[in-house]
Every structure is written in structure tokens, then in C-alpha cells.
Amino acid sequence: MTDLDSRLNALTARIAGCQGIMIAFSGGVDSGLLAALAKEGANERVHAVFIDSPFASRSDVRDASQMARSLDLSFEIIRVPFPDTTVTSNPPDRCYHCKKTWSRVLLLRAEELGLTCVADGANASDASEHRPGLRASTEVGIIHPFLEAGITKQDIRRIARERGLPFWDKPSAACLASRIPYGETITEEKLRMVEAAEAILQGEGFFGIRVRNHGGLARIEVPAGEMPRLVAMRDQVVPLMKKAGFSYVTVDLEGYRSGSMDEVLPSSGLQERKGF
């Protein structure tokens, strides 16, 4: 038995210990694999829930719904309102307040359905990142089977690939609010600008990208290998970005990297870096 097999057995045992389990479902590889493993473990009471907030793109909603169907999951979407100023003022711990509120929504729904556990796809790779939302969900009572079993993001992709799950290499995603610099107020207009701009780039075949909204300036992050193609398409891309509402369009020469908005945080806070 390999070390990964041992950790996977620990994960399976954790899930099996639940008398019914709700998966906080994002439509990403982490929650997708967790839901698949929960069903695989003969746990008949597996229910997935997608929290549809104003911070979620419509493509995220579609992806989650399609993945749930492909996995034959019991699935529902719960819509939540635009957050209050505690969140929209956009402090560095914004995710803590969001996740605490939405975790309570999940727990209440699980109680209504008679499910004893609510689990998310947080994993061991998240432990070294700025994830105040992880702390909030833990405080409320959400469990993290991957994290508890010491399973990393790389492990998750490997397990998903070995099980033939087509989403094993799906790029990581994050809520639209993560495109707004800390301290800048989050508004519906800013979020929709980002969503439209990223949809445009995805339509042109760019994936694993981010469009950061700096007061109406678009800072586009693409993988380094895609920069030449993006620059070559500037005559097409710039007018489309401006149509989405941006006044200026730039390309970040460092390329896409997880958590670039966190790079301005004090070094003392980097042990909590979040993978935006």
C-alpha cells in the first residue's frame, strides 16, 4: 500500500463516519472528486449544494450544474443576497465573513435534510495559503476530509485522473471578488466587468486566466506561454475589454499566479495566503 493509498483510506473512513453528507459544491476538481468519492463509498445520502452569490460567475453556476449531472448527484443551488459592507468594504479577511455566513446556510440546510456532516474540498495545499475562509468554515463546523487526510491538490488531480474523471485537470477558480484589490469597495458593476472580460478571453481560448479590476484598469494575467498570443491579439482584445467597461487594458508581465492580490499584504500574513 502506498502512502497515498493510506491517506485515501483515511479519507474514505472519514466520509463513511457521516450519517449523510452534504458537499459544499463549487464545480471544481476538489469538490467534484470529494462528491464522487462520497458516492463511491456507498454513502447513499450524498447531497451537493452550490452557493450562488453575486460573487459567482454564471459560467461557474453552469459548470457546477453540469458536473453534478455527470456525477449523478443529488444537487441544489441556494441563492444568497449581495453581502453587507463588512464584506463589500473588501478587507484582507473578506473571505472569513463570506464563508462564515454561507457555511451557516449550508449547515441549516443539512439539518433540514437530516445530514450529519457538511464537507468542503479544502486540502493540505491550502494550509500554507491565505485562507481566512477556511478558518471561518472550521469554526462553524464544516469538515475538510482532504485536509484531515493530508491529501494535497496534486494528489486530488492524480486521484481524479486515475478514476477517469474528465475534470481532473480543470483550472482552479475563485470568486469574482478576488479580482478587486483589498480596500476597494466591491460593487455589482465591478464584478460584472470582470465576469464579462474573463468570458471574452475564455471565448478566445485562454484558460487559467484572471482579469483584475484596478479602478477600471484591467490587469490581465495569463500563463506565461500565452502572453505572445494575447499581445498578438491586442487589436481584437482591447476593444472588447473596453466594451466590458474598462478604460485601460494592461497585461501583467509576471503572468498568472495564484493569489496575486495577496502580494501587497504584510509578510507576516503570508502564512495565510489564499489561492485566488
XYZ file of C-alpha atoms in Angstrom:
276
model
C 0.000 0.000 0.000
C 1.370 3.384 -0.990
C 1.334 6.446 1.220
C -1.391 7.946 -0.981
C -3.467 4.771 -0.636
C -3.173 5.069 3.136
C -4.296 8.686 3.091
C -7.135 7.834 0.722
C -8.297 5.118 3.116
C -8.314 7.683 5.936
C -10.405 9.976 3.757
C -12.877 7.199 2.940
C -13.204 6.305 6.615
C -13.894 9.943 7.493
C -16.678 10.181 4.929
C -18.136 6.822 5.941
C -18.428 8.063 9.508
C -21.088 10.568 8.448
C -24.761 9.681 8.573
C -25.430 11.510 5.359
C -23.085 14.143 3.950
C -23.558 17.488 2.232
C -20.825 18.628 -0.133
C -20.164 22.359 -0.467
C -20.004 22.091 -4.232
C -18.192 24.609 -6.421
C -17.910 22.619 -9.631
C -14.121 22.476 -9.250
C -11.926 19.401 -9.156
C -11.723 19.370 -5.333
C -15.418 19.311 -4.504
C -16.111 17.209 -7.600
C -13.747 14.453 -6.507
C -14.993 14.644 -2.911
C -18.574 14.133 -4.089
C -17.533 11.266 -6.363
C -15.651 9.548 -3.522
C -18.588 10.018 -1.161
C -20.859 8.237 -3.647
C -18.208 5.625 -4.385
C -18.099 4.782 -0.688
C -21.683 3.546 -0.882
C -22.923 6.506 1.095
C -26.406 6.815 -0.376
C -27.096 10.107 1.353
C -24.821 12.467 -0.553
C -26.208 15.879 -1.401
C -24.296 18.660 -3.159
C -25.089 22.354 -2.772
C -23.777 25.266 -4.813
C -23.962 28.653 -3.104
C -24.952 31.092 -5.837
C -23.845 34.503 -4.653
C -23.278 37.710 -6.632
C -19.589 36.759 -6.421
C -20.158 33.657 -8.574
C -19.951 33.886 -12.357
C -22.731 32.415 -14.473
C -20.182 30.062 -16.017
C -19.392 28.734 -12.522
C -23.089 28.015 -11.966
C -23.335 26.199 -15.301
C -20.165 24.209 -14.676
C -21.340 23.096 -11.244
C -24.732 22.047 -12.577
C -23.184 20.102 -15.452
C -20.672 18.368 -13.199
C -23.387 17.419 -10.727
C -25.397 15.847 -13.547
C -22.377 13.969 -14.852
C -21.760 12.541 -11.368
C -25.473 11.780 -10.923
C -25.547 13.802 -7.701
C -28.470 14.984 -5.658
C -27.885 18.681 -6.202
C -29.366 22.075 -5.499
C -28.447 25.721 -5.873
C -29.030 28.074 -2.948
C -29.035 31.755 -3.851
C -27.793 34.289 -1.324
C -28.076 38.096 -1.438
C -25.389 40.682 -2.023
C -23.219 40.853 1.127
C -23.242 43.750 3.551
C -20.494 46.329 3.992
C -18.474 44.040 6.254
C -17.663 42.141 3.069
C -18.042 44.765 0.342
C -15.570 47.109 2.063
C -13.125 44.385 0.991
C -10.773 43.955 3.960
C -7.998 41.318 3.770
C -10.190 38.963 5.813
C -13.183 39.416 3.483
C -13.382 35.666 2.872
C -13.735 34.999 6.586
C -17.003 36.916 6.752
C -18.375 35.477 3.492
C -17.544 31.902 4.357
C -18.912 32.166 7.872
C -22.283 33.375 6.608
C -22.545 30.887 3.766
C -21.312 27.979 5.895
C -24.187 28.625 8.260
C -26.573 28.492 5.294
C -25.195 25.059 4.400
C -25.399 23.783 7.959
C -29.012 24.888 8.273
C -29.926 23.135 5.028
C -28.087 19.979 6.111
C -30.038 19.982 9.355
C -33.293 20.273 7.395
C -32.299 17.254 5.307
C -31.089 15.210 8.268
C -27.465 15.098 7.103
C -24.892 14.947 9.879
C -21.855 16.346 8.033
C -21.134 19.259 5.736
C -17.819 18.893 3.926
C -15.809 21.016 1.533
C -12.872 20.404 -0.786
C -10.209 22.228 1.227
C -6.978 20.257 1.025
C -3.488 20.093 2.501
C -2.121 22.503 -0.112
C -4.423 25.192 1.274
C -2.815 25.136 4.706
C 0.053 27.420 3.661
C -2.132 29.926 1.804
C -4.084 32.995 2.890
C -7.417 31.306 3.548
C -9.355 33.132 6.249
C -12.460 31.465 4.823
C -11.085 28.074 5.813
C -10.759 29.239 9.397
C -14.334 30.555 9.343
C -15.838 27.345 7.995
C -13.916 25.271 10.534
C -15.211 27.436 13.366
C -18.790 26.897 12.214
C -18.403 23.131 11.912
C -17.647 22.349 8.268
C -15.331 19.342 7.902
C -12.394 19.130 5.483
C -11.799 15.449 4.627
C -8.934 16.058 2.187
C -7.146 18.343 4.625
C -7.659 15.963 7.540
C -6.249 13.072 5.492
C -3.241 15.100 4.320
C -4.280 14.975 0.675
C -2.831 17.741 -1.489
C -4.087 19.432 -4.642
C -1.622 17.361 -6.672
C -2.993 14.192 -5.030
C -6.540 15.262 -5.878
C -5.737 15.689 -9.542
C -3.934 12.349 -9.620
C -6.811 10.501 -7.927
C -9.366 12.140 -10.220
C -7.317 11.239 -13.302
C -6.890 7.628 -12.172
C -10.652 7.342 -11.717
C -11.243 8.673 -15.210
C -12.952 11.855 -14.084
C -12.828 14.271 -17.029
C -12.424 17.349 -14.844
C -9.145 16.189 -13.256
C -7.165 18.985 -14.941
C -9.766 21.737 -14.680
C -8.063 25.057 -13.820
C -8.563 26.388 -10.312
C -11.191 29.078 -9.912
C -12.055 31.674 -7.299
C -14.897 34.070 -6.625
C -15.122 37.266 -8.647
C -14.461 39.393 -5.564
C -10.877 38.142 -5.608
C -10.294 40.313 -8.709
C -10.818 43.535 -6.723
C -7.846 44.946 -4.726
C -8.222 44.935 -0.951
C -9.665 48.183 0.318
C -11.556 48.970 -2.887
C -15.317 48.680 -2.447
C -16.846 45.682 -4.208
C -19.814 46.626 -6.377
C -22.077 44.720 -8.727
C -20.733 46.769 -11.641
C -17.099 45.888 -10.912
C -17.933 42.193 -10.619
C -19.870 42.136 -13.894
C -16.983 43.897 -15.681
C -14.615 41.160 -14.542
C -17.051 38.415 -15.454
C -17.598 39.822 -18.952
C -13.881 40.343 -19.568
C -12.912 36.849 -18.461
C -15.713 35.339 -20.552
C -14.325 37.185 -23.583
C -10.830 35.781 -23.039
C -12.143 32.280 -22.422
C -14.092 32.574 -25.648
C -10.766 33.246 -27.374
C -9.313 30.054 -25.912
C -7.465 31.485 -22.880
C -7.847 29.427 -19.716
C -6.354 29.652 -16.246
C -6.635 33.424 -16.524
C -7.645 36.342 -14.334
C -8.742 39.897 -15.110
C -8.033 42.055 -12.058
C -10.093 45.242 -11.833
C -7.983 48.130 -10.557
C -10.426 51.034 -10.572
C -11.396 50.498 -14.191
C -7.958 49.345 -15.327
C -7.873 45.721 -16.456
C -4.747 43.835 -15.365
C -4.851 40.623 -17.373
C -2.996 37.585 -16.070
C -2.470 34.669 -18.454
C 0.023 31.781 -18.263
C 3.432 32.987 -19.449
C 3.310 30.808 -22.534
C 0.098 32.501 -23.656
C 1.407 36.065 -23.467
C 2.687 36.240 -27.065
C -0.700 35.133 -28.396
C -2.538 37.619 -26.178
C -0.304 40.500 -27.267
C -0.679 39.476 -30.914
C -4.456 39.716 -30.455
C -4.386 43.147 -28.823
C -6.311 44.807 -31.673
C -9.169 42.370 -31.011
C -8.875 42.140 -27.233
C -8.574 45.819 -26.265
C -11.887 46.966 -27.808
C -13.652 44.000 -26.205
C -12.197 44.806 -22.784
C -13.321 48.415 -23.177
C -16.766 47.219 -24.206
C -16.840 45.283 -20.907
C -16.374 48.632 -19.139
C -12.621 49.024 -18.684
C -10.908 52.320 -19.519
C -7.389 50.898 -19.760
C -6.107 47.423 -20.612
C -2.785 46.011 -19.401
C -1.033 42.632 -19.337
C 0.742 41.534 -16.145
C 4.250 40.507 -17.262
C 4.576 38.114 -14.316
C 1.731 36.103 -15.785
C -0.992 34.245 -13.963
C -0.198 33.211 -10.408
C -2.464 32.190 -7.605
C -3.094 34.882 -5.014
C -1.541 37.865 -6.782
C -3.809 40.258 -4.881
C -2.268 38.974 -1.646
C 1.209 40.106 -2.648
C 0.543 43.511 -1.082
C -0.259 42.042 2.329
C 2.359 42.314 5.097
C 4.805 39.420 5.050
C 3.553 38.406 8.481
C 0.231 37.498 6.906
C 1.596 35.377 4.099
C 1.264 32.176 6.089
C -2.458 32.573 5.407
C -2.137 33.240 1.667
C -5.253 32.428 -0.281
C -5.135 30.800 -3.681
C -7.085 33.396 -5.608
